[in-house]
mmCIF file with all atom_site columns, C-alpha atoms in Angstrom:
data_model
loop_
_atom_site.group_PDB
_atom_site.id
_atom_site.type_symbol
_atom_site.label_atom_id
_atom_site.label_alt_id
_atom_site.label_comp_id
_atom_site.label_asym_id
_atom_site.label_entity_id
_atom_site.label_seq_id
_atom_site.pdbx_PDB_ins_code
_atom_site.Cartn_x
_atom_site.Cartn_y
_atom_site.Cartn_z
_atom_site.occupancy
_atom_site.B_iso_or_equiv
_atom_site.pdbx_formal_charge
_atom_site.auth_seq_id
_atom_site.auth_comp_id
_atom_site.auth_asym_id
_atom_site.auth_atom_id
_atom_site.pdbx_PDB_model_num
ATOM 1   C CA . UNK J 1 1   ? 4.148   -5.576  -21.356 1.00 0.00 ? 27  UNK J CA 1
ATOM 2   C CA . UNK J 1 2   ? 3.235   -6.159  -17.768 1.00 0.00 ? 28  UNK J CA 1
ATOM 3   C CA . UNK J 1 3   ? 5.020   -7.983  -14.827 1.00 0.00 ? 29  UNK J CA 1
ATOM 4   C CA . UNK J 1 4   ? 3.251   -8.514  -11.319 1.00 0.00 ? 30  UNK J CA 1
ATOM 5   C CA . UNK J 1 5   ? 4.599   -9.147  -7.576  1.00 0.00 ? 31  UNK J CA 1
ATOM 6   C CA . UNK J 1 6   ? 2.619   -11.703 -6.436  1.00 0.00 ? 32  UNK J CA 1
ATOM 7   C CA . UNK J 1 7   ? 2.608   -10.143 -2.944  1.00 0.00 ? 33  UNK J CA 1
ATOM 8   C CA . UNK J 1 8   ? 4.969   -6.841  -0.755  1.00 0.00 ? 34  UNK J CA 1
ATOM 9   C CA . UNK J 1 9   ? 8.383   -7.810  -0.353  1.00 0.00 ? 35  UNK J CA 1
ATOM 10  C CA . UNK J 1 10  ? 8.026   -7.846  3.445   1.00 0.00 ? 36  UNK J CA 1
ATOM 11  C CA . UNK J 1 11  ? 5.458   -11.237 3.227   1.00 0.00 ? 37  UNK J CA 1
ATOM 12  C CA . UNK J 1 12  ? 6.610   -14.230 4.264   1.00 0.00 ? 38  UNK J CA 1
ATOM 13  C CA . UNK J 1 13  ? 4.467   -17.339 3.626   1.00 0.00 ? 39  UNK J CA 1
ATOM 14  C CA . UNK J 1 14  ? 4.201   -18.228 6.735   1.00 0.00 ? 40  UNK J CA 1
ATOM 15  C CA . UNK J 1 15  ? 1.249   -14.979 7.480   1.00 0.00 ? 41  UNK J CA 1
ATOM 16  C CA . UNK J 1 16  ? -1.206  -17.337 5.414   1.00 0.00 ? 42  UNK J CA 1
ATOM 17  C CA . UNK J 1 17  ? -2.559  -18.803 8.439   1.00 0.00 ? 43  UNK J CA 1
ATOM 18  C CA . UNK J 1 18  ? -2.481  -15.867 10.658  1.00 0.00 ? 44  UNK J CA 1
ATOM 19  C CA . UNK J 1 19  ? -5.647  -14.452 12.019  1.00 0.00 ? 45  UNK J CA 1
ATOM 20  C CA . UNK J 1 20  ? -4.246  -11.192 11.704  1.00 0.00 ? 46  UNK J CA 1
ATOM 21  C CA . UNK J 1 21  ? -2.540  -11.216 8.012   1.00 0.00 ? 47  UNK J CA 1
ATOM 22  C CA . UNK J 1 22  ? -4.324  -11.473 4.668   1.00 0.00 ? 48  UNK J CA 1
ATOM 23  C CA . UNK J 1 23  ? -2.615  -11.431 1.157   1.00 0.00 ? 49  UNK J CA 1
ATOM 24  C CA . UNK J 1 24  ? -5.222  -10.993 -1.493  1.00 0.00 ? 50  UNK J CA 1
ATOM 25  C CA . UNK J 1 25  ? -4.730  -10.116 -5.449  1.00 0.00 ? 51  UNK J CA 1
ATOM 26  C CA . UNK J 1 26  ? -5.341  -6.387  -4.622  1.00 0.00 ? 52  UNK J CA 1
ATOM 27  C CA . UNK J 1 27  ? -4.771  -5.705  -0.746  1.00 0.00 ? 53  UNK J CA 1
ATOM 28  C CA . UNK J 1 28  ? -2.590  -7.290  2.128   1.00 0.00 ? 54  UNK J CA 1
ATOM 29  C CA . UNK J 1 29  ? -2.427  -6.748  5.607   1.00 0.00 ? 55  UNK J CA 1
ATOM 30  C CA . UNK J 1 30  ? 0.749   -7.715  7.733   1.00 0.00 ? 56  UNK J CA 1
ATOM 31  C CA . UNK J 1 31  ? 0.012   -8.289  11.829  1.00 0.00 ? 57  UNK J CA 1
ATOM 32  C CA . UNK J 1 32  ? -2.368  -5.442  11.160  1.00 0.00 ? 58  UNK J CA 1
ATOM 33  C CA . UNK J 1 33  ? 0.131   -3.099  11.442  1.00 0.00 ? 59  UNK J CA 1
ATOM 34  C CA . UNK J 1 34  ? 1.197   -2.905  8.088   1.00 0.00 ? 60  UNK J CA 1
ATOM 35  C CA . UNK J 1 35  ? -0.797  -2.400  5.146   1.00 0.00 ? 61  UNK J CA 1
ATOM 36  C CA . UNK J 1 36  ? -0.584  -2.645  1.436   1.00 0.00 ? 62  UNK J CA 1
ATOM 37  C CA . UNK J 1 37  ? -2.550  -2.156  -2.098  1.00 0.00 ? 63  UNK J CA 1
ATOM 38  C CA . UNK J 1 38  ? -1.223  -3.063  -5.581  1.00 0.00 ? 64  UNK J CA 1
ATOM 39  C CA . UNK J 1 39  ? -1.132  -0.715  -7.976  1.00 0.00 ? 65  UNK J CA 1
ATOM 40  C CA . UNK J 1 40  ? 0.413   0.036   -11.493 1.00 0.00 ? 66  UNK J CA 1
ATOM 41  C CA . UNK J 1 41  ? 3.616   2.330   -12.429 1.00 0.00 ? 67  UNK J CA 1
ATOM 42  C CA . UNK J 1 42  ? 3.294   2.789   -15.768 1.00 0.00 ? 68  UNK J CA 1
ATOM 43  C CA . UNK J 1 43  ? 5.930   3.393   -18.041 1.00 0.00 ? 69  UNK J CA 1
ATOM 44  C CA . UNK J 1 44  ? 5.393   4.733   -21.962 1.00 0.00 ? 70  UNK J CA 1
ATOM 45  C CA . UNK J 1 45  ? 6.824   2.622   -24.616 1.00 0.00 ? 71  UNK J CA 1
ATOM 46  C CA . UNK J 1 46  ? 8.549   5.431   -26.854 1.00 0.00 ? 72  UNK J CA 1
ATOM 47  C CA . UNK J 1 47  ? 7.168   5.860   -30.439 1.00 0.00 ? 73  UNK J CA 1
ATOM 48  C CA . UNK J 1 48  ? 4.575   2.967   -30.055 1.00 0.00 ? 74  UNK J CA 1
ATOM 49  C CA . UNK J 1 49  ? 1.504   4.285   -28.040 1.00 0.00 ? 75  UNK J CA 1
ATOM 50  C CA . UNK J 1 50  ? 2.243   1.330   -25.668 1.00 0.00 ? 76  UNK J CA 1
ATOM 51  C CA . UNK J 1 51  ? 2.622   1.143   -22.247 1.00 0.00 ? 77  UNK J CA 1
ATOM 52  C CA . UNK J 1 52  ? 4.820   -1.421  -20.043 1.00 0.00 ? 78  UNK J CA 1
ATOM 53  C CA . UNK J 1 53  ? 3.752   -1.392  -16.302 1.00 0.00 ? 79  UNK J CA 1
ATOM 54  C CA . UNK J 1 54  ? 4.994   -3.283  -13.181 1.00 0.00 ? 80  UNK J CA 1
ATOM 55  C CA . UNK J 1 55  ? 1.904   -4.595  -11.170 1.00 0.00 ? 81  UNK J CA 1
ATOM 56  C CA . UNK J 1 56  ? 3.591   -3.392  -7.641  1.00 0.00 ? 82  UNK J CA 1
ATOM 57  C CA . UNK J 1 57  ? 2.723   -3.368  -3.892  1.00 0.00 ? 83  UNK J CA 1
ATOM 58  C CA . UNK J 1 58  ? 2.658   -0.026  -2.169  1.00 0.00 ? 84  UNK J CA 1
ATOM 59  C CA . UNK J 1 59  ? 2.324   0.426   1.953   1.00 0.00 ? 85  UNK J CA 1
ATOM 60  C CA . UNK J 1 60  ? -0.392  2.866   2.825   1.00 0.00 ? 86  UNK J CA 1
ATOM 61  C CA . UNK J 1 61  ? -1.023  4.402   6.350   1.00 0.00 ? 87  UNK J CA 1
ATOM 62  C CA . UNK J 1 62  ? -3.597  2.250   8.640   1.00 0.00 ? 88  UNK J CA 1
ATOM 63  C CA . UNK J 1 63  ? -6.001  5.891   7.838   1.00 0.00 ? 89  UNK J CA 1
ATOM 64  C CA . UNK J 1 64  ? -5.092  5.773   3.916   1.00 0.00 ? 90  UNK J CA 1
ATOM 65  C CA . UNK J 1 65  ? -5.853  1.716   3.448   1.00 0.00 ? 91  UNK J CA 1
ATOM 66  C CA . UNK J 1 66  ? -8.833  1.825   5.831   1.00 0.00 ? 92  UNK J CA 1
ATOM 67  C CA . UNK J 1 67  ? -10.413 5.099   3.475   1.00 0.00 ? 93  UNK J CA 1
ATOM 68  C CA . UNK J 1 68  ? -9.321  3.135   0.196   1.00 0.00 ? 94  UNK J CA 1
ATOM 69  C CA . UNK J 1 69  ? -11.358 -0.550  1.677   1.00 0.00 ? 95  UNK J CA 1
ATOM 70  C CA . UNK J 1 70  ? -13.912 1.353   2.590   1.00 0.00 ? 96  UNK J CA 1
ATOM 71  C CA . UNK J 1 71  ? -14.222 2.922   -1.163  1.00 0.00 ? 97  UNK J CA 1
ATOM 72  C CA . UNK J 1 72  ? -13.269 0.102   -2.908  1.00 0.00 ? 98  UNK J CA 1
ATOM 73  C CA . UNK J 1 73  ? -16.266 -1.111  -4.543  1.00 0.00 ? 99  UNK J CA 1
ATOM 74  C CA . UNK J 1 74  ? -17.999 2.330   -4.928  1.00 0.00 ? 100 UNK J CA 1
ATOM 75  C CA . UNK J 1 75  ? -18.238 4.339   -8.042  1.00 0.00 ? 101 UNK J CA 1
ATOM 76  C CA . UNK J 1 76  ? -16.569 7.748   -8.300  1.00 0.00 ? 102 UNK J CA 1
ATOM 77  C CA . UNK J 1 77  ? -13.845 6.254   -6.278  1.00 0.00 ? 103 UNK J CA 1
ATOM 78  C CA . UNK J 1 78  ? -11.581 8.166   -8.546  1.00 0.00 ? 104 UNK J CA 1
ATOM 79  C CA . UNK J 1 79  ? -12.081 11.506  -7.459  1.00 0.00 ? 105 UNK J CA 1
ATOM 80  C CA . UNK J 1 80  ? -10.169 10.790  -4.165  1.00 0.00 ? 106 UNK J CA 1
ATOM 81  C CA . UNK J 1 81  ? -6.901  12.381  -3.445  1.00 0.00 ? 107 UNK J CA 1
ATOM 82  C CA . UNK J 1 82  ? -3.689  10.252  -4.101  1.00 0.00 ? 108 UNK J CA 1
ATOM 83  C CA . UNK J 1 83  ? -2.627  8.308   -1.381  1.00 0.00 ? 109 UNK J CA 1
ATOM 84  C CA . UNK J 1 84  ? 0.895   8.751   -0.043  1.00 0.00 ? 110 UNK J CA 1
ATOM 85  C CA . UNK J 1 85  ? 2.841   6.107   0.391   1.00 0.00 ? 111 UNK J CA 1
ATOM 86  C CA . UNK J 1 86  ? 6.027   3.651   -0.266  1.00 0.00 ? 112 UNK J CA 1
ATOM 87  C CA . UNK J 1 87  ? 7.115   1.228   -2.500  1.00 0.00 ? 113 UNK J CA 1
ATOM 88  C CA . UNK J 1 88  ? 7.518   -2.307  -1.120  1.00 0.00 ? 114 UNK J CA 1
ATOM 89  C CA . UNK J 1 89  ? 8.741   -4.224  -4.283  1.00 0.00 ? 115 UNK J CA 1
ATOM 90  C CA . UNK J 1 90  ? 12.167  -4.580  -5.138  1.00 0.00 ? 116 UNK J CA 1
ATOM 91  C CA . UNK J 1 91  ? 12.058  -4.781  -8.980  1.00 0.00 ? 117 UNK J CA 1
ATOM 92  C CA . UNK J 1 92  ? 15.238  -6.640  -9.779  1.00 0.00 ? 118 UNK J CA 1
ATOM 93  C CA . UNK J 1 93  ? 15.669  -4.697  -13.186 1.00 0.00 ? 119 UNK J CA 1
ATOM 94  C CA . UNK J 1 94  ? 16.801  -1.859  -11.350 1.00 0.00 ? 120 UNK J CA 1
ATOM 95  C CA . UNK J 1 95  ? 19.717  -0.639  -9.211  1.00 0.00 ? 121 UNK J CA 1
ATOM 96  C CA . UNK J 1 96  ? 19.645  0.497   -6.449  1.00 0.00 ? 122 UNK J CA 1
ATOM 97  C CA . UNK J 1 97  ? 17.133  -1.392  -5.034  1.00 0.00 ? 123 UNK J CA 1
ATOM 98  C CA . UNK J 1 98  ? 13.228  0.550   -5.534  1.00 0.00 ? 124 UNK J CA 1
ATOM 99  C CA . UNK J 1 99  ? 12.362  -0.669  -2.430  1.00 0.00 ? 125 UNK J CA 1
ATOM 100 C CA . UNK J 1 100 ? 10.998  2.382   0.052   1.00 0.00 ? 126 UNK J CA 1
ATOM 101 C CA . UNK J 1 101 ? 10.929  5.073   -2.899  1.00 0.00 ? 127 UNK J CA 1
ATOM 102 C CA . UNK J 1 102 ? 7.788   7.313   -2.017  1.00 0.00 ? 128 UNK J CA 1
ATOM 103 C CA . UNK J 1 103 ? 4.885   7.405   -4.483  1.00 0.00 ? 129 UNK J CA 1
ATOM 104 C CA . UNK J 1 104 ? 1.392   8.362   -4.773  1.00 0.00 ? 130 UNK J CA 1
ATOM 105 C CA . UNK J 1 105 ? -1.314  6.133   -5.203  1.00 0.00 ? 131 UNK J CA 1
ATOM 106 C CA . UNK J 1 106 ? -4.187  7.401   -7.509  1.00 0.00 ? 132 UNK J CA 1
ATOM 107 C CA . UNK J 1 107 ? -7.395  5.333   -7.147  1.00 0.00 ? 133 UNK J CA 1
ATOM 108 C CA . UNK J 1 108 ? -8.912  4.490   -10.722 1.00 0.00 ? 134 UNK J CA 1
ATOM 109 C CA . UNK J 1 109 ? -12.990 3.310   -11.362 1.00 0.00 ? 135 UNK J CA 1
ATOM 110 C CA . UNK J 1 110 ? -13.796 0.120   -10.006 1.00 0.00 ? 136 UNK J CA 1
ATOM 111 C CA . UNK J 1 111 ? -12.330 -2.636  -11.427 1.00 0.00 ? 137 UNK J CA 1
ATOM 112 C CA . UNK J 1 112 ? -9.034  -0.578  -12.451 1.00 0.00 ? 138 UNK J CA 1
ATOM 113 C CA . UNK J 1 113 ? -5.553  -0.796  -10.237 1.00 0.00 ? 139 UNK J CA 1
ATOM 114 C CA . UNK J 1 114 ? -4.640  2.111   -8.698  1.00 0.00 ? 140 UNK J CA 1
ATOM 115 C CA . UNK J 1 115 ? -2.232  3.612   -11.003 1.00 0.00 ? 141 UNK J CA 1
ATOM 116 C CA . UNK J 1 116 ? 1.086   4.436   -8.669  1.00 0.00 ? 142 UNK J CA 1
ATOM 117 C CA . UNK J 1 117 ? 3.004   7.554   -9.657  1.00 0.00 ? 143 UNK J CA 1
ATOM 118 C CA . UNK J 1 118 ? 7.120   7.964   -8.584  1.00 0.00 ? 144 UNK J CA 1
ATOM 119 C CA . UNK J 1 119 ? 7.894   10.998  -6.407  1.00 0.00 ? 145 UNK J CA 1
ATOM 120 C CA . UNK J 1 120 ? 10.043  12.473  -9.448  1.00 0.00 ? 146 UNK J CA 1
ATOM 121 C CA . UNK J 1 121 ? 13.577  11.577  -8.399  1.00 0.00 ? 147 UNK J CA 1
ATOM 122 C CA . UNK J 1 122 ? 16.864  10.337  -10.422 1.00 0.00 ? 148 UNK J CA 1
ATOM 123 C CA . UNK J 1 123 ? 16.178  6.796   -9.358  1.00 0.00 ? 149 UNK J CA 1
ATOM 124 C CA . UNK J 1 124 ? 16.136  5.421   -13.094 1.00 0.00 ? 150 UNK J CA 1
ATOM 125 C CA . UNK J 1 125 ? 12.870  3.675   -12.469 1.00 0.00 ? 151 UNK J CA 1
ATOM 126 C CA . UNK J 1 126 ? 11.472  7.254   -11.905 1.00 0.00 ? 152 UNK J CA 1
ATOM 127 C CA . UNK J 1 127 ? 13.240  8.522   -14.924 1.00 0.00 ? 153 UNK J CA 1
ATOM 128 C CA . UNK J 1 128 ? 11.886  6.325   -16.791 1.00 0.00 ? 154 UNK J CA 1
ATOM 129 C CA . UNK J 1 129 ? 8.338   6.609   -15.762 1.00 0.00 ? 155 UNK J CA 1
ATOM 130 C CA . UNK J 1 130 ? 8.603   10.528  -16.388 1.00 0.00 ? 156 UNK J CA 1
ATOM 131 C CA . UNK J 1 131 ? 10.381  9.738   -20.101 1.00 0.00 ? 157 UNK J CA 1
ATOM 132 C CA . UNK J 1 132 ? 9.442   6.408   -21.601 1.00 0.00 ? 158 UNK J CA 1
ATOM 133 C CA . UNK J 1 133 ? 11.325  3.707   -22.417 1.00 0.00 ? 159 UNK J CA 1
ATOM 134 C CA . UNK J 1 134 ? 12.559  2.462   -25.920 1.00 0.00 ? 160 UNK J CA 1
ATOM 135 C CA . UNK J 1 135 ? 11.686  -1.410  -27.146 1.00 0.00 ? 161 UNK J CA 1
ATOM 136 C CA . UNK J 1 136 ? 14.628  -2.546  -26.773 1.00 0.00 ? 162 UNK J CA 1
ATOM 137 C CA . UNK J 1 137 ? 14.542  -1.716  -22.748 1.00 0.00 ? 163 UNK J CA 1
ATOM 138 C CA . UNK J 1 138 ? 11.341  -3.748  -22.669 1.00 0.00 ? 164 UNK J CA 1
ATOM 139 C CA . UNK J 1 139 ? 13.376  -6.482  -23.743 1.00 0.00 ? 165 UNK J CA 1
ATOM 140 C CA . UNK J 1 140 ? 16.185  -6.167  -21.005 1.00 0.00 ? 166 UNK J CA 1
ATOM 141 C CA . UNK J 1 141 ? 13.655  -5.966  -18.887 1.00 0.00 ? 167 UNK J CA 1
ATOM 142 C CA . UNK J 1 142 ? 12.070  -8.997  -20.048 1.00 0.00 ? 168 UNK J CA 1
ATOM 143 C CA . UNK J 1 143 ? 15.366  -10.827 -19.955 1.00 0.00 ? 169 UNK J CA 1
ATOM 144 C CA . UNK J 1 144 ? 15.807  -9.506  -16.674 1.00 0.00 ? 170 UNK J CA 1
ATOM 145 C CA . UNK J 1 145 ? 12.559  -10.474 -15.139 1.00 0.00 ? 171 UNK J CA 1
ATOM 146 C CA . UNK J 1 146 ? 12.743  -14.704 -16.879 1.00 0.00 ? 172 UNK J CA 1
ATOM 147 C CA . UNK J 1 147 ? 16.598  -14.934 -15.383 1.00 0.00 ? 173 UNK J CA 1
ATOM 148 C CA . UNK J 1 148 ? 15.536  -13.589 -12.101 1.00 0.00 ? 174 UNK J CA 1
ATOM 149 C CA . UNK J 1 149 ? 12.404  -16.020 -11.935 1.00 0.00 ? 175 UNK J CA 1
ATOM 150 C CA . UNK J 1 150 ? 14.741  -19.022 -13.696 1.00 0.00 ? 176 UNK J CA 1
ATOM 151 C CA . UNK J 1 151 ? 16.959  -18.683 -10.501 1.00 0.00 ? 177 UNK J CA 1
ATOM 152 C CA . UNK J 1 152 ? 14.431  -18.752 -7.977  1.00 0.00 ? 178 UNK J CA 1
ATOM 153 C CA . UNK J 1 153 ? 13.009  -21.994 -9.868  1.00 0.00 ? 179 UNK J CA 1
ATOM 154 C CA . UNK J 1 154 ? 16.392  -23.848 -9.547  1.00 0.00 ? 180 UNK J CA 1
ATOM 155 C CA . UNK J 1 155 ? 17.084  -22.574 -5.653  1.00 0.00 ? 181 UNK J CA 1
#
């Protein structure tokens, strides 16, 4: 009920050594220019008080992710205002492509993921965060998500 990018679309492996990139489980920066937080987008499962999220990477402003560090441990982090910013993984279940759809990012209590909310568009990833999703779209998804890793594995 819950898939993760392991880091933005825009990494490349070869940051890991640079002085000036860092790719944690929660936060990356990129040449610190470019800066990212995961969060959430959770989706309802229809009729079963479930929810199905993607664990996702969103770019916030330099301002936005320096606020959020600087808050990230404290309590009553949650009463900050959503952050804006864009979506920087392409979930392969989807067409077209969700990279650079705008969200906002909504800081939960410590030890919670942001949760990251869709600008409410017709992309059906949006659509589907706004409506729910039946069981059986859990499983395409599913299906989706093992072929796409199975074909990375054999590449």
């Amino acid at each position: 009920m819950n898939y993760a990018a392991e880091a933005p679309t825009v990494w490349d492996p070869a940051f890991a050594d640079a002085d000036d990139c860092l790719l944690s489980s929660e936060q990356c920066v990129i040449r610190a220019q470019h800066y990212f937080v995961k969060g959430l987008i959770e989706i309802p499962v229809i009729g079963s008080g479930e929810v199905f999220s993607w664990a996702v990477w969103v770019s916030l402003s330099r301002e936005n992710f320096s606020h959020a560090a600087d808050l990230w441990d404290a309590p009553g982090r949650e009463a900050e205002e959503p952050y804006f910013g864009w979506l920087t993984t392409d979930l392969l279940a989807y067409s077209p492509t969700t990279l650079n759809l705008k969200t906002h990012v909504h800081t939960r209590p410590v030890g919670e993921r942001p949760f990251v909310e869709l600008e409410p568009t017709d992309h059906p990833l949006a659509v589907e965060q706004r409506t729910g999703i039946t069981r059986d779209r859990v499983e395409e998804i599913a299906a989706a998500v093992l072929h796409t890793s199975l074909d990375r594995n054999q590449s």
